[in-house]
Coordinates of C-alpha atoms and ligand atoms in Angstrom, one line a residue:
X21 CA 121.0 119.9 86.5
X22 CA 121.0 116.5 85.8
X23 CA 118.7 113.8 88.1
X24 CA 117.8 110.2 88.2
X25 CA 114.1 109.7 87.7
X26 CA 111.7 107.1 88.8
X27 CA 108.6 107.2 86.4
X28 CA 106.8 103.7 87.7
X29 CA 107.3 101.4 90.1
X30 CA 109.8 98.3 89.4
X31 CA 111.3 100.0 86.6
X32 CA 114.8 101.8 86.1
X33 CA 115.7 105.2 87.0
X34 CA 116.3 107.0 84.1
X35 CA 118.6 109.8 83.7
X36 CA 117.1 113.3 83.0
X37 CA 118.1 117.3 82.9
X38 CA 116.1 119.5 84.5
X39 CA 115.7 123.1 84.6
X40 CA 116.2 124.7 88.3
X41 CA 113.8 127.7 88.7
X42 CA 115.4 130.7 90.8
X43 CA 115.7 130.5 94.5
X44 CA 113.5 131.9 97.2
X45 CA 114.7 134.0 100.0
X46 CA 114.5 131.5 102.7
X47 CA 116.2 128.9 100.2
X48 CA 120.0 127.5 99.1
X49 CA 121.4 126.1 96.6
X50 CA 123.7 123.2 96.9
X51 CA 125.9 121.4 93.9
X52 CA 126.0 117.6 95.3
X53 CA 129.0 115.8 95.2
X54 CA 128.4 112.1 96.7
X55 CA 124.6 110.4 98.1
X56 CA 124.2 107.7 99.7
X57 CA 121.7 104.7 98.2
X58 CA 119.6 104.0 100.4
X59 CA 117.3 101.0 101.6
X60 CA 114.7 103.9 101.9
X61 CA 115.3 104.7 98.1
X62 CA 114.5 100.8 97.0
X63 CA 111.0 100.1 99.1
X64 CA 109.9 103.3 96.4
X65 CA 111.3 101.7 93.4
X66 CA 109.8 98.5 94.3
X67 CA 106.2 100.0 95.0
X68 CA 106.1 99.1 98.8
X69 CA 106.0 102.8 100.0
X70 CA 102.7 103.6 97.8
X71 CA 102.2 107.1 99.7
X72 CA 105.0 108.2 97.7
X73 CA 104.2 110.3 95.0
X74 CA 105.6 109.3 91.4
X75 CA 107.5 110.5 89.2
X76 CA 109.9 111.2 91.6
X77 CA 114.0 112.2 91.9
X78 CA 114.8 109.5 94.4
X79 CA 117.7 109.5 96.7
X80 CA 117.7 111.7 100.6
X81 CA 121.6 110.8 102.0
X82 CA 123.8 113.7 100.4
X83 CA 126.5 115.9 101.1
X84 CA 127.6 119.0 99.1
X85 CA 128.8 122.7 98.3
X86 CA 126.3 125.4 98.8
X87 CA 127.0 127.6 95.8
X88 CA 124.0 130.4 96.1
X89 CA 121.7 131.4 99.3
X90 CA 118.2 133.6 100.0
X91 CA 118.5 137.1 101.1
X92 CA 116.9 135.9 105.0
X93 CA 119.5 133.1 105.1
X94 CA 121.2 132.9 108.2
X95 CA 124.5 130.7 109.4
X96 CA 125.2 129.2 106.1
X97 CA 127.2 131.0 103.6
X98 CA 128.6 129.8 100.1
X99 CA 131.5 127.6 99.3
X100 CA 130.1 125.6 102.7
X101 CA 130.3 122.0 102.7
X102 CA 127.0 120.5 103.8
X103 CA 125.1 117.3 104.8
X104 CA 121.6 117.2 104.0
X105 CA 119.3 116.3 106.6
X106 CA 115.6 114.5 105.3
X107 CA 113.5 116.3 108.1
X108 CA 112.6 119.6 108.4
X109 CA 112.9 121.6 111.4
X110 CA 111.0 124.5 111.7
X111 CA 112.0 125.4 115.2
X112 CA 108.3 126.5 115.9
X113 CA 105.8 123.4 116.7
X114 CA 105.8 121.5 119.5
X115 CA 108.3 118.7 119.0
X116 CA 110.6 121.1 117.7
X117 CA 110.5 122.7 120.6
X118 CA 111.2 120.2 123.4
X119 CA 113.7 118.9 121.7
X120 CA 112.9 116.2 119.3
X121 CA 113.0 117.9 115.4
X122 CA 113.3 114.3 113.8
X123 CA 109.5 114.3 114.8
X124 CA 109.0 117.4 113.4
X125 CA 105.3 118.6 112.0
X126 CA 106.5 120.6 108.8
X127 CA 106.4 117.8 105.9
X128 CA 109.3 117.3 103.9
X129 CA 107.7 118.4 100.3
X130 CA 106.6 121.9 102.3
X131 CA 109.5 123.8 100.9
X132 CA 108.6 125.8 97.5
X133 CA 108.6 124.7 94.0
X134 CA 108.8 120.9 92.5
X135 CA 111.6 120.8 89.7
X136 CA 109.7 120.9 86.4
X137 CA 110.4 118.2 83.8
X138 CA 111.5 119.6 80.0
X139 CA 108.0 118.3 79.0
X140 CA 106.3 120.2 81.9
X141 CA 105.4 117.7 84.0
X142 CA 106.0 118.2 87.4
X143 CA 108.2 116.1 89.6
X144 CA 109.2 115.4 93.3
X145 CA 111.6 115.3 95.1
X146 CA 112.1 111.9 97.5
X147 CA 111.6 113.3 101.1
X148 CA 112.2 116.6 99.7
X149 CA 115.6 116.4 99.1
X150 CA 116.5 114.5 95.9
X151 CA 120.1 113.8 96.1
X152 CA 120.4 111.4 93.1
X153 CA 121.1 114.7 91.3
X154 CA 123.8 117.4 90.6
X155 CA 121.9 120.5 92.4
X156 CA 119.0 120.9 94.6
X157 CA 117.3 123.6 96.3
X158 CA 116.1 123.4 99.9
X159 CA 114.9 125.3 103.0
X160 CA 117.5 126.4 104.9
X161 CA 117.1 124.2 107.7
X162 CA 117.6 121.1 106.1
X163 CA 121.1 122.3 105.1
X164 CA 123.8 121.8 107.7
X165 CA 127.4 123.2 107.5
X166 CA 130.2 120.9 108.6
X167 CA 134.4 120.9 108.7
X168 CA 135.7 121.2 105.0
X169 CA 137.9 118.8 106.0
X170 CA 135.6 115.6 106.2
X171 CA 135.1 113.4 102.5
X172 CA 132.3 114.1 101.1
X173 CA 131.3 110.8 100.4
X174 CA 131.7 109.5 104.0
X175 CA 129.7 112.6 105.2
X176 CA 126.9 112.0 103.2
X177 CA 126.3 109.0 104.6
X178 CA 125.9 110.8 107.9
X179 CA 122.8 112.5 106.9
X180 CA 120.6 108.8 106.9
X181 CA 122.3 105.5 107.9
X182 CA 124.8 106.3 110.0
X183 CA 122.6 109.0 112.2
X184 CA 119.5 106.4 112.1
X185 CA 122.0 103.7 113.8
X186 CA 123.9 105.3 115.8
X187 CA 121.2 107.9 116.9
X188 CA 118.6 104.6 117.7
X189 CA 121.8 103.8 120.3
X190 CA 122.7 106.4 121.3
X191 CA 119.5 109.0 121.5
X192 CA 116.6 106.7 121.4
X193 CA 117.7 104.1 123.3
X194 CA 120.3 105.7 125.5
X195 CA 122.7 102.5 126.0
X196 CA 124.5 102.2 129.1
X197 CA 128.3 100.9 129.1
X198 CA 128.7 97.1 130.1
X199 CA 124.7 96.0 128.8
X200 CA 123.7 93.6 126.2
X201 CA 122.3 94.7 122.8
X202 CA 121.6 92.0 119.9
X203 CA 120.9 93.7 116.7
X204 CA 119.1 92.0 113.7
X205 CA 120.2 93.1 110.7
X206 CA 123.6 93.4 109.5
X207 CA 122.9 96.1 106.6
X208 CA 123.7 99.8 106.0
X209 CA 121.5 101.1 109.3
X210 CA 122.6 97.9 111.2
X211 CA 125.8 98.2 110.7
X212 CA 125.3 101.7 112.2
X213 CA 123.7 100.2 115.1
X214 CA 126.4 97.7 116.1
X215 CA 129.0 100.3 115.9
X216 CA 126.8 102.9 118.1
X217 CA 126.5 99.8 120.4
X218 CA 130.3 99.9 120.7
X219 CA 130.6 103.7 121.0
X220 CA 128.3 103.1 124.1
X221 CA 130.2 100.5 125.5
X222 CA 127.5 97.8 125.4
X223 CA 129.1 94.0 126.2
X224 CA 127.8 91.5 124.4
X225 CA 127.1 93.0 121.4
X226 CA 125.5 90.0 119.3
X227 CA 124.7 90.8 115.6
X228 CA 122.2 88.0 113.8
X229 CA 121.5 88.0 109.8
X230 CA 121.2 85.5 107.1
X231 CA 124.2 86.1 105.3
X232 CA 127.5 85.4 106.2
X233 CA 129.2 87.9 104.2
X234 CA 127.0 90.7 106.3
X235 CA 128.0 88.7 109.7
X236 CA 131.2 89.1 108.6
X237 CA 130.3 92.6 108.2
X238 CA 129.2 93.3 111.7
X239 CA 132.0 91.8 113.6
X240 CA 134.1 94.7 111.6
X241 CA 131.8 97.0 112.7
X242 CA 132.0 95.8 116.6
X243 CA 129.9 92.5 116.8
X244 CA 131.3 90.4 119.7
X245 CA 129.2 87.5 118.6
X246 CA 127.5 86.7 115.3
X247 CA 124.2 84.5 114.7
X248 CA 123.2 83.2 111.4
X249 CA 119.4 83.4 111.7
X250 CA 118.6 80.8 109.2
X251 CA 120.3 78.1 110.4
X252 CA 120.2 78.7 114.6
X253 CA 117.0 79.5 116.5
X254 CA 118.2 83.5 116.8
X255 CA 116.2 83.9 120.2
X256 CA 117.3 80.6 121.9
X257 CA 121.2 81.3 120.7
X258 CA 120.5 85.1 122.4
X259 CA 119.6 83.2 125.7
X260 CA 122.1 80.9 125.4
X261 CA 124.9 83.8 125.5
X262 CA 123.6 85.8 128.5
X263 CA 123.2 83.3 131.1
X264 CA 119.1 82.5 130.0
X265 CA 118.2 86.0 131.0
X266 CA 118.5 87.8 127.3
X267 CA 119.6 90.7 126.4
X268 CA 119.1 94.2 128.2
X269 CA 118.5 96.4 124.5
X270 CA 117.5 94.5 121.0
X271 CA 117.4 96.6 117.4
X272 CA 115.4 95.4 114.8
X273 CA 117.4 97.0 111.7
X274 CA 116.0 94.3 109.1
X275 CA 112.9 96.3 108.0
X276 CA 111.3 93.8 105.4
X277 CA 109.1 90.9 107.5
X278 CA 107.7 90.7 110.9
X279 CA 109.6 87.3 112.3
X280 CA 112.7 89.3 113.1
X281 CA 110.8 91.8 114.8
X282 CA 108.9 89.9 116.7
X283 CA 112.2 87.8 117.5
X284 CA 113.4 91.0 118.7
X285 CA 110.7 91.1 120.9
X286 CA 111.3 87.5 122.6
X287 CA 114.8 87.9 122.7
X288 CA 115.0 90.4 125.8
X289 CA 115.4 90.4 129.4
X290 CA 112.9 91.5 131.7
X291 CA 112.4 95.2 131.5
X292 CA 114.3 94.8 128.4
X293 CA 114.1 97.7 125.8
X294 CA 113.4 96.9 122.1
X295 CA 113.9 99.6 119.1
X296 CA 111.8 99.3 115.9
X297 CA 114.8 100.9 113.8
X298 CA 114.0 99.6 110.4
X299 CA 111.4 100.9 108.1
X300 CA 108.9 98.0 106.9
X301 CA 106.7 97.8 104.0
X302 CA 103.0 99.7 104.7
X303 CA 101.0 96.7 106.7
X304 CA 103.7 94.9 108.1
X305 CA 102.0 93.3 110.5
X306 CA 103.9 91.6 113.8
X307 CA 101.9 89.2 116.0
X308 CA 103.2 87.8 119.7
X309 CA 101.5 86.7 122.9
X310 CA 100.8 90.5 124.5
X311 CA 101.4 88.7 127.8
X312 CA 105.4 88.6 127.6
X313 CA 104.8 92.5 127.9
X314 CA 104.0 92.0 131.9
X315 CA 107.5 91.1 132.2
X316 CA 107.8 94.9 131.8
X317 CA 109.5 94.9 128.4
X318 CA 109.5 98.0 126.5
X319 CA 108.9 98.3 122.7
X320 CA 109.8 101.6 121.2
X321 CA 110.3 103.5 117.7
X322 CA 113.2 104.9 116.9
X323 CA 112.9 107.8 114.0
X324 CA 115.7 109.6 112.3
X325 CA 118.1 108.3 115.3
X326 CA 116.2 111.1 117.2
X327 CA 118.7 112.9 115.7
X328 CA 119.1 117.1 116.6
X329 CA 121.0 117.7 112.8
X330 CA 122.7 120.6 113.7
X331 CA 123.7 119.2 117.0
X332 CA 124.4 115.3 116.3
X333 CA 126.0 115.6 112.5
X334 CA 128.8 117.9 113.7
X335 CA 129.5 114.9 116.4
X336 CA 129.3 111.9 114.8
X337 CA 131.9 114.0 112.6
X338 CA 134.3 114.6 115.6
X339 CA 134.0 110.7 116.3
X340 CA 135.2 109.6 112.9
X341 CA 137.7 112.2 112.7
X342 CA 139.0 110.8 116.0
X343 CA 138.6 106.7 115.0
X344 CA 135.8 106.1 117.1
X345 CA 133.3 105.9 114.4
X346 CA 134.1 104.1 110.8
X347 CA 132.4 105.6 107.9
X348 CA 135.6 104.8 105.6
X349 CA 134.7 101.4 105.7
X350 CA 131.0 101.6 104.7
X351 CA 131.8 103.2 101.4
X352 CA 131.6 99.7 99.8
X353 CA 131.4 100.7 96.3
X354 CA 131.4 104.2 94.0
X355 CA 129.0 104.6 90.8
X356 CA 128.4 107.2 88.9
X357 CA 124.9 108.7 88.5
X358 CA 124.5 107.2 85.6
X359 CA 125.1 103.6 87.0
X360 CA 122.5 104.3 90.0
X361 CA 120.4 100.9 88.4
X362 CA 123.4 98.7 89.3
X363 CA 123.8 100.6 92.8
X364 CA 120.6 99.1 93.0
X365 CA 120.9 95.8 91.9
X366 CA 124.1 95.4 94.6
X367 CA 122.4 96.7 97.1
X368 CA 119.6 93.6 96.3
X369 CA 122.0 91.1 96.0
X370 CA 122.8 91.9 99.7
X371 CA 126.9 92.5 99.3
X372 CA 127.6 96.3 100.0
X373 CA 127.8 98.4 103.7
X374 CA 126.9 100.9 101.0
X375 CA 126.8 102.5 97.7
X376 CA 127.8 105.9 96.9
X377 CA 127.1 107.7 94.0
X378 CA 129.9 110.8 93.3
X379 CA 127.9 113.2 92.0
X380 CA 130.6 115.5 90.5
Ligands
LIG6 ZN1 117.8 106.4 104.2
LIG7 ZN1 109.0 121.7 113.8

């Protein structure tokens, strides 16, 4: 098969093929056709995730064809289209097993064989999964079956972004129709966000970034009002639209410095919930007076969407194929493989929903 390879941090994937060894019983095989590129992807390449081991097939948002499966596999046969999901689920340990499998105990790499280079060297795969390739092997419970009649390209970007955001809504946070939500961050997982704040019903839904193009973004997505952050006080502009009191539910999708988070913070109403959605560089600290807690606010993660795969995949699905969620419209650009460096460099320069690579 042929993968994308990141040898050292701040440099360029390079392109490589790589020798697949056999699969297990437990394991399938799956030919990719589209992955999503992911913010997740670019804090590796640029060295801010150090507890990620290098050399390393980046890329964990793909969909595919399962072409071969393990003797002990069960409910997925070949010629299935799949979506990959980046956590395990063993079924077995305790968060499994009330409920919550994005919080599962069983490590992504826990899952058989690295891929091994032509020059022997061994070689990971980025949260197991790898998808900036042409085939990958994987634990069967990683690999969920969906309709053959979804794109593949809009359903791989099901298996991160669009789970993370909608899920924060819609399983973390639990949104109830007619209450306020401000979400910071207009990117891929923000984007997400304000459209799972519209699927809930949630009015105002106020979106806040820095760029323009990426308001512009959000109010596509469901934004009822937009907030340029670097020129408006975003927390005094938040009070301003709901009457002084702020808003009921705030996101944090930004992910890259604390002042949005901690805006996220002050920008609540009294028992007003706050999601940590975005996924900061290690030691990102955020610093506000612990006292506006005794107003009861509530700060909470949000991991994976506190997604259920096999459950919440399948019905994000269902909503797009009945208009109720967009994924059409965050396919912002196609690349080949072999162009996943200037995936990259667009998805710096801030002007994609998202990048797809088609992996055929
Ligand atoms: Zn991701
Ligand atoms: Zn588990």
């Amino acid at each position: 098969m042929k993968a994308a390879v990141l040898y050292d941090i701040n440099t360029s994937l390079q392109i490589e093929r790589i020798a697949l060894p056999n699969i297990e019983n437990d394991q399938v095989r799956v030919r990719l056709v589209a992955s999503g590129v992911c913010h997740s992807d670019w804090h590796v390449v640029k060295g801010e995730w150090p507890f990620i081991p290098i050399p390393i097939i980046l890329g964990h948002e793909g969909a595919g064809v399962v072409e071969e499966i393990g003797s002990e596999v069960n409910n997925i046969k070949v010629g299935d289209h799949v979506i990959l999901s980046w956590k395990r689920n063993c079924g077995l340990c305790e968060m499994c097993q009330v409920g919550y499998p994005n919080l599962c105990d069983v490590k992504a790499d826990q899952r058989g064989q690295p891929h091994l280079l032509n020059s022997g060297r061994q070689m990971d795969k980025f949260n197991g999964l790898g998808t900036f390739s042409t085939e990958t092997i994987l634990p069967q419970d990683v690999v969920i079956p969906i309709d053959k009649e979804i794109p593949l390209p809009q359903a791989a970007l099901v298996g991160c972004g669009v789970v993370t955001g909608v899920g924060a809504v819609l399983n973390t946070a639990k949104v109830e129709p007619g209450k306020s939500v401000a979400v910071f961050g207009c990117g891929g997982v923000g984007l997400n966000v304000i459209q799972g704040a519209m699927i809930a019903g949630a009015e105002p839904i106020i979106a806040i970034d820095i760029l323009n193009n990426k308001l512009e973004l959000g109010k596509q997505f469901g934004a009822t009002h937009t907030i340029n952050s670097s020129q408006v006080d975003p927390v005094m502009a938040i009070q301003d639209l709901t009457e002084g009191q702020g808003v009921h539910y705030a996101f944090e999708a930004v992910g890259l410095i604390s002042d949005p988070f901690k805006q996220s913070i002050l920008c609540t109403r009294k028992r007003g919930i706050t999601v940590y959605v975005g996924h900061a560089p290690v030691n990102t600290p955020v610093d506000f007076d612990a006292r506006i807690l005794f107003s009861e606010k509530m700060v909470i993660g949000s991991h994976y969407g506190t997604c259920r795969p096999r459950v919440d995949f399948p019905r994000l699905l269902g909503l797009y194929k009945t208009d109720k969620l967009k994924l059409d419209e965050l396919v912002t650009r196609v690349y080949p493989l072999e162009q996943i460096n200037q995936a990259f460099t667009a998805l710096g320069a801030g002007g994609v929903a998202r990048s797809v690579l088609d992996l055929t």
